[in-house]
């Protein structure tokens, strides 16, 4: 739990704040945006991640036993969501487990193109795009892969079971490096946004 909080601070909040600080907007304009963007991300992160597992399970006609797409934050439940189905560690399970991370890579590409090809003049909108497509993908990959390295029985453990450990590590490392490079590139490239920035 403490590690996840640190990862949220380092991979979601810090890059978002740095992006805004390098923009032309004053903190009075972007501070409310940061608060609302964080709430939107926090309330939808588990939903979108688990929804990809659920869609995969349905597509491959798996028997779904239990679904928790949104943790009940209002009751104090700060845990993550889950989709429990008849997991057999086979090739179809490999695809089902991989789907949220494949979605992350697609979102990274879409977000990167949106940010570099358009000039969005609303601080809330550009921040939302940055978080939902770029930073959330970075967090999703890093949070789950690093938890696996620390011994968690999570998605990357299932990827190792249904594929192999080298494949699981390759996916974790390559996806993390890709998302980190894109994040760093955006932060370095966009200074004085949206008025002046390096194309």
Short mmCIF file of C-alpha atoms in Angstrom, two decimals:
data_model
loop_
_atom_site.label_atom_id
_atom_site.label_comp_id
_atom_site.label_asym_id
_atom_site.label_seq_id
_atom_site.Cartn_x
_atom_site.Cartn_y
_atom_site.Cartn_z
CA UNK A 1 0.00 0.00 0.00
CA UNK A 2 2.80 2.43 0.93
CA UNK A 3 4.69 1.52 -2.26
CA UNK A 4 1.57 2.19 -4.35
CA UNK A 5 1.15 5.61 -2.72
CA UNK A 6 4.79 6.44 -3.51
CA UNK A 7 4.33 5.27 -7.10
CA UNK A 8 1.23 7.44 -7.48
CA UNK A 9 3.20 10.42 -6.17
CA UNK A 10 6.21 9.78 -8.41
CA UNK A 11 4.53 8.52 -11.59
CA UNK A 12 1.23 10.41 -11.66
CA UNK A 13 1.35 13.55 -9.52
CA UNK A 14 4.99 14.63 -9.93
CA UNK A 15 5.05 14.49 -13.77
CA UNK A 16 1.67 16.25 -13.93
CA UNK A 17 2.84 19.04 -11.62
CA UNK A 18 6.12 19.38 -13.55
CA UNK A 19 4.22 19.64 -16.83
CA UNK A 20 2.03 22.43 -15.45
CA UNK A 21 4.94 24.26 -13.82
CA UNK A 22 6.71 24.42 -17.18
CA UNK A 23 3.57 25.75 -18.89
CA UNK A 24 2.45 29.37 -19.20
CA UNK A 25 -0.42 28.85 -16.75
CA UNK A 26 -0.32 30.10 -13.17
CA UNK A 27 -0.86 27.66 -10.32
CA UNK A 28 -4.28 29.25 -9.72
CA UNK A 29 -5.37 27.93 -13.12
CA UNK A 30 -3.92 24.45 -12.93
CA UNK A 31 -4.28 23.58 -9.23
CA UNK A 32 -8.05 22.90 -9.49
CA UNK A 33 -7.33 20.86 -12.64
CA UNK A 34 -4.83 18.68 -10.76
CA UNK A 35 -7.37 17.90 -8.04
CA UNK A 36 -10.17 16.94 -10.45
CA UNK A 37 -7.87 15.01 -12.77
CA UNK A 38 -6.52 12.97 -9.86
CA UNK A 39 -10.03 12.13 -8.67
CA UNK A 40 -11.09 11.07 -12.18
CA UNK A 41 -8.01 8.89 -12.56
CA UNK A 42 -8.29 7.34 -9.09
CA UNK A 43 -11.95 6.44 -9.53
CA UNK A 44 -11.51 4.92 -13.01
CA UNK A 45 -8.06 3.31 -12.96
CA UNK A 46 -9.10 -0.09 -11.57
CA UNK A 47 -12.29 -0.04 -13.67
CA UNK A 48 -10.50 0.29 -17.00
CA UNK A 49 -7.76 -2.19 -16.06
CA UNK A 50 -10.12 -4.91 -14.88
CA UNK A 51 -12.57 -4.24 -17.71
CA UNK A 52 -9.90 -5.35 -20.18
CA UNK A 53 -9.47 -8.65 -18.31
CA UNK A 54 -13.25 -9.08 -18.24
CA UNK A 55 -13.64 -8.43 -21.98
CA UNK A 56 -10.88 -10.96 -22.66
CA UNK A 57 -12.56 -13.56 -20.45
CA UNK A 58 -15.87 -13.02 -22.21
CA UNK A 59 -14.25 -13.16 -25.66
CA UNK A 60 -12.59 -16.50 -24.89
CA UNK A 61 -15.81 -17.81 -23.33
CA UNK A 62 -14.33 -18.24 -19.86
CA UNK A 63 -16.54 -18.82 -16.84
CA UNK A 64 -16.43 -15.66 -14.72
CA UNK A 65 -16.93 -16.35 -11.00
CA UNK A 66 -16.54 -12.94 -9.40
CA UNK A 67 -16.08 -9.36 -10.59
CA UNK A 68 -14.93 -6.27 -8.74
CA UNK A 69 -14.40 -3.48 -11.23
CA UNK A 70 -14.52 -0.58 -8.78
CA UNK A 71 -13.28 -0.83 -5.17
CA UNK A 72 -15.84 0.60 -2.76
CA UNK A 73 -13.85 3.71 -1.78
CA UNK A 74 -16.86 5.13 0.02
CA UNK A 75 -16.78 2.25 2.52
CA UNK A 76 -13.05 2.51 3.14
CA UNK A 77 -12.10 -0.25 0.67
CA UNK A 78 -8.79 0.96 -0.79
CA UNK A 79 -7.95 -2.35 -2.45
CA UNK A 80 -7.79 -3.06 -6.15
CA UNK A 81 -10.36 -4.58 -8.44
CA UNK A 82 -10.29 -8.11 -9.80
CA UNK A 83 -11.89 -10.53 -12.25
CA UNK A 84 -11.95 -14.15 -11.11
CA UNK A 85 -12.57 -16.74 -13.80
CA UNK A 86 -11.56 -20.31 -14.71
CA UNK A 87 -7.87 -19.51 -15.12
CA UNK A 88 -5.88 -22.43 -16.56
CA UNK A 89 -2.52 -20.78 -17.32
CA UNK A 90 -2.87 -21.49 -21.04
CA UNK A 91 -2.32 -19.35 -24.13
CA UNK A 92 -5.76 -17.76 -23.96
CA UNK A 93 -5.11 -16.77 -20.34
CA UNK A 94 -1.84 -15.19 -21.44
CA UNK A 95 -3.79 -12.95 -23.82
CA UNK A 96 -6.45 -12.14 -21.20
CA UNK A 97 -3.81 -11.14 -18.65
CA UNK A 98 -1.84 -9.13 -21.22
CA UNK A 99 -4.81 -7.10 -22.49
CA UNK A 100 -4.65 -4.18 -19.98
CA UNK A 101 -0.95 -3.69 -20.75
CA UNK A 102 -1.50 -3.89 -24.50
CA UNK A 103 -4.17 -1.23 -23.98
CA UNK A 104 -1.58 0.83 -22.07
CA UNK A 105 0.76 0.77 -25.04
CA UNK A 106 -2.02 1.78 -27.42
CA UNK A 107 -3.03 4.64 -25.10
CA UNK A 108 0.60 5.77 -24.92
CA UNK A 109 0.72 6.07 -28.71
CA UNK A 110 -2.64 7.84 -28.92
CA UNK A 111 -1.79 10.24 -26.08
CA UNK A 112 1.62 11.04 -27.51
CA UNK A 113 0.18 11.83 -30.93
CA UNK A 114 -2.62 13.93 -29.43
CA UNK A 115 -0.21 15.97 -27.36
CA UNK A 116 2.39 16.59 -30.06
CA UNK A 117 -0.05 17.14 -32.93
CA UNK A 118 -2.56 19.42 -31.20
CA UNK A 119 -2.31 22.55 -29.10
CA UNK A 120 -4.89 22.26 -26.36
CA UNK A 121 -5.40 25.58 -24.59
CA UNK A 122 -7.42 24.32 -21.63
CA UNK A 123 -5.21 23.24 -18.70
CA UNK A 124 -7.77 20.70 -17.52
CA UNK A 125 -8.05 18.98 -20.91
CA UNK A 126 -4.33 18.69 -21.61
CA UNK A 127 -3.73 17.44 -18.07
CA UNK A 128 -6.51 14.87 -18.38
CA UNK A 129 -5.11 13.57 -21.67
CA UNK A 130 -1.61 13.41 -20.17
CA UNK A 131 -2.77 11.46 -17.11
CA UNK A 132 -5.29 9.08 -18.71
CA UNK A 133 -3.16 8.12 -21.71
CA UNK A 134 0.48 8.57 -20.69
CA UNK A 135 0.94 8.68 -16.92
CA UNK A 136 -1.74 6.12 -16.08
CA UNK A 137 -0.14 3.69 -18.53
CA UNK A 138 3.28 4.30 -16.97
CA UNK A 139 1.83 3.71 -13.50
CA UNK A 140 -0.13 0.61 -14.50
CA UNK A 141 2.92 -1.09 -15.94
CA UNK A 142 5.36 0.02 -13.22
CA UNK A 143 3.04 -0.69 -10.30
CA UNK A 144 2.20 -4.23 -11.40
CA UNK A 145 5.65 -5.21 -12.67
CA UNK A 146 7.52 -3.91 -9.61
CA UNK A 147 4.99 -5.64 -7.34
CA UNK A 148 5.76 -8.87 -9.21
CA UNK A 149 9.49 -8.34 -8.64
CA UNK A 150 8.73 -7.97 -4.93
CA UNK A 151 6.92 -11.32 -4.91
CA UNK A 152 3.30 -10.37 -5.58
CA UNK A 153 1.10 -13.02 -7.18
CA UNK A 154 -0.33 -10.64 -9.76
CA UNK A 155 -0.74 -10.29 -13.53
CA UNK A 156 2.96 -10.65 -14.30
CA UNK A 157 3.09 -13.84 -12.26
CA UNK A 158 0.17 -15.12 -14.37
CA UNK A 159 2.04 -14.09 -17.54
CA UNK A 160 5.00 -16.15 -16.33
CA UNK A 161 2.72 -19.14 -15.63
CA UNK A 162 0.83 -18.96 -18.93
CA UNK A 163 3.89 -17.99 -20.95
CA UNK A 164 7.31 -18.02 -19.31
CA UNK A 165 9.29 -15.99 -16.81
CA UNK A 166 11.61 -14.49 -19.48
CA UNK A 167 8.59 -13.38 -21.50
CA UNK A 168 6.96 -11.86 -18.42
CA UNK A 169 10.15 -9.94 -17.58
CA UNK A 170 10.60 -8.86 -21.19
CA UNK A 171 7.06 -7.44 -21.28
CA UNK A 172 7.49 -5.69 -17.94
CA UNK A 173 10.88 -4.17 -18.72
CA UNK A 174 10.21 -3.19 -22.35
CA UNK A 175 6.77 -1.74 -21.62
CA UNK A 176 8.10 0.20 -18.63
CA UNK A 177 11.08 1.60 -20.54
CA UNK A 178 8.84 2.63 -23.44
CA UNK A 179 6.33 4.40 -21.20
CA UNK A 180 9.11 6.09 -19.18
CA UNK A 181 10.87 7.35 -22.32
CA UNK A 182 7.62 8.80 -23.70
CA UNK A 183 6.85 10.49 -20.38
CA UNK A 184 10.33 12.01 -20.06
CA UNK A 185 10.26 13.11 -23.71
CA UNK A 186 6.98 14.95 -23.23
CA UNK A 187 8.16 16.66 -20.04
CA UNK A 188 11.40 17.80 -21.71
CA UNK A 189 9.80 18.85 -24.97
CA UNK A 190 6.85 20.89 -23.77
CA UNK A 191 8.02 24.09 -22.12
CA UNK A 192 5.85 27.21 -21.99
CA UNK A 193 2.92 25.15 -23.25
CA UNK A 194 0.72 25.98 -25.15
CA UNK A 195 2.35 29.16 -26.49
CA UNK A 196 5.86 27.99 -27.29
CA UNK A 197 7.21 24.51 -27.39
CA UNK A 198 9.78 22.54 -29.35
CA UNK A 199 8.23 20.66 -32.25
#
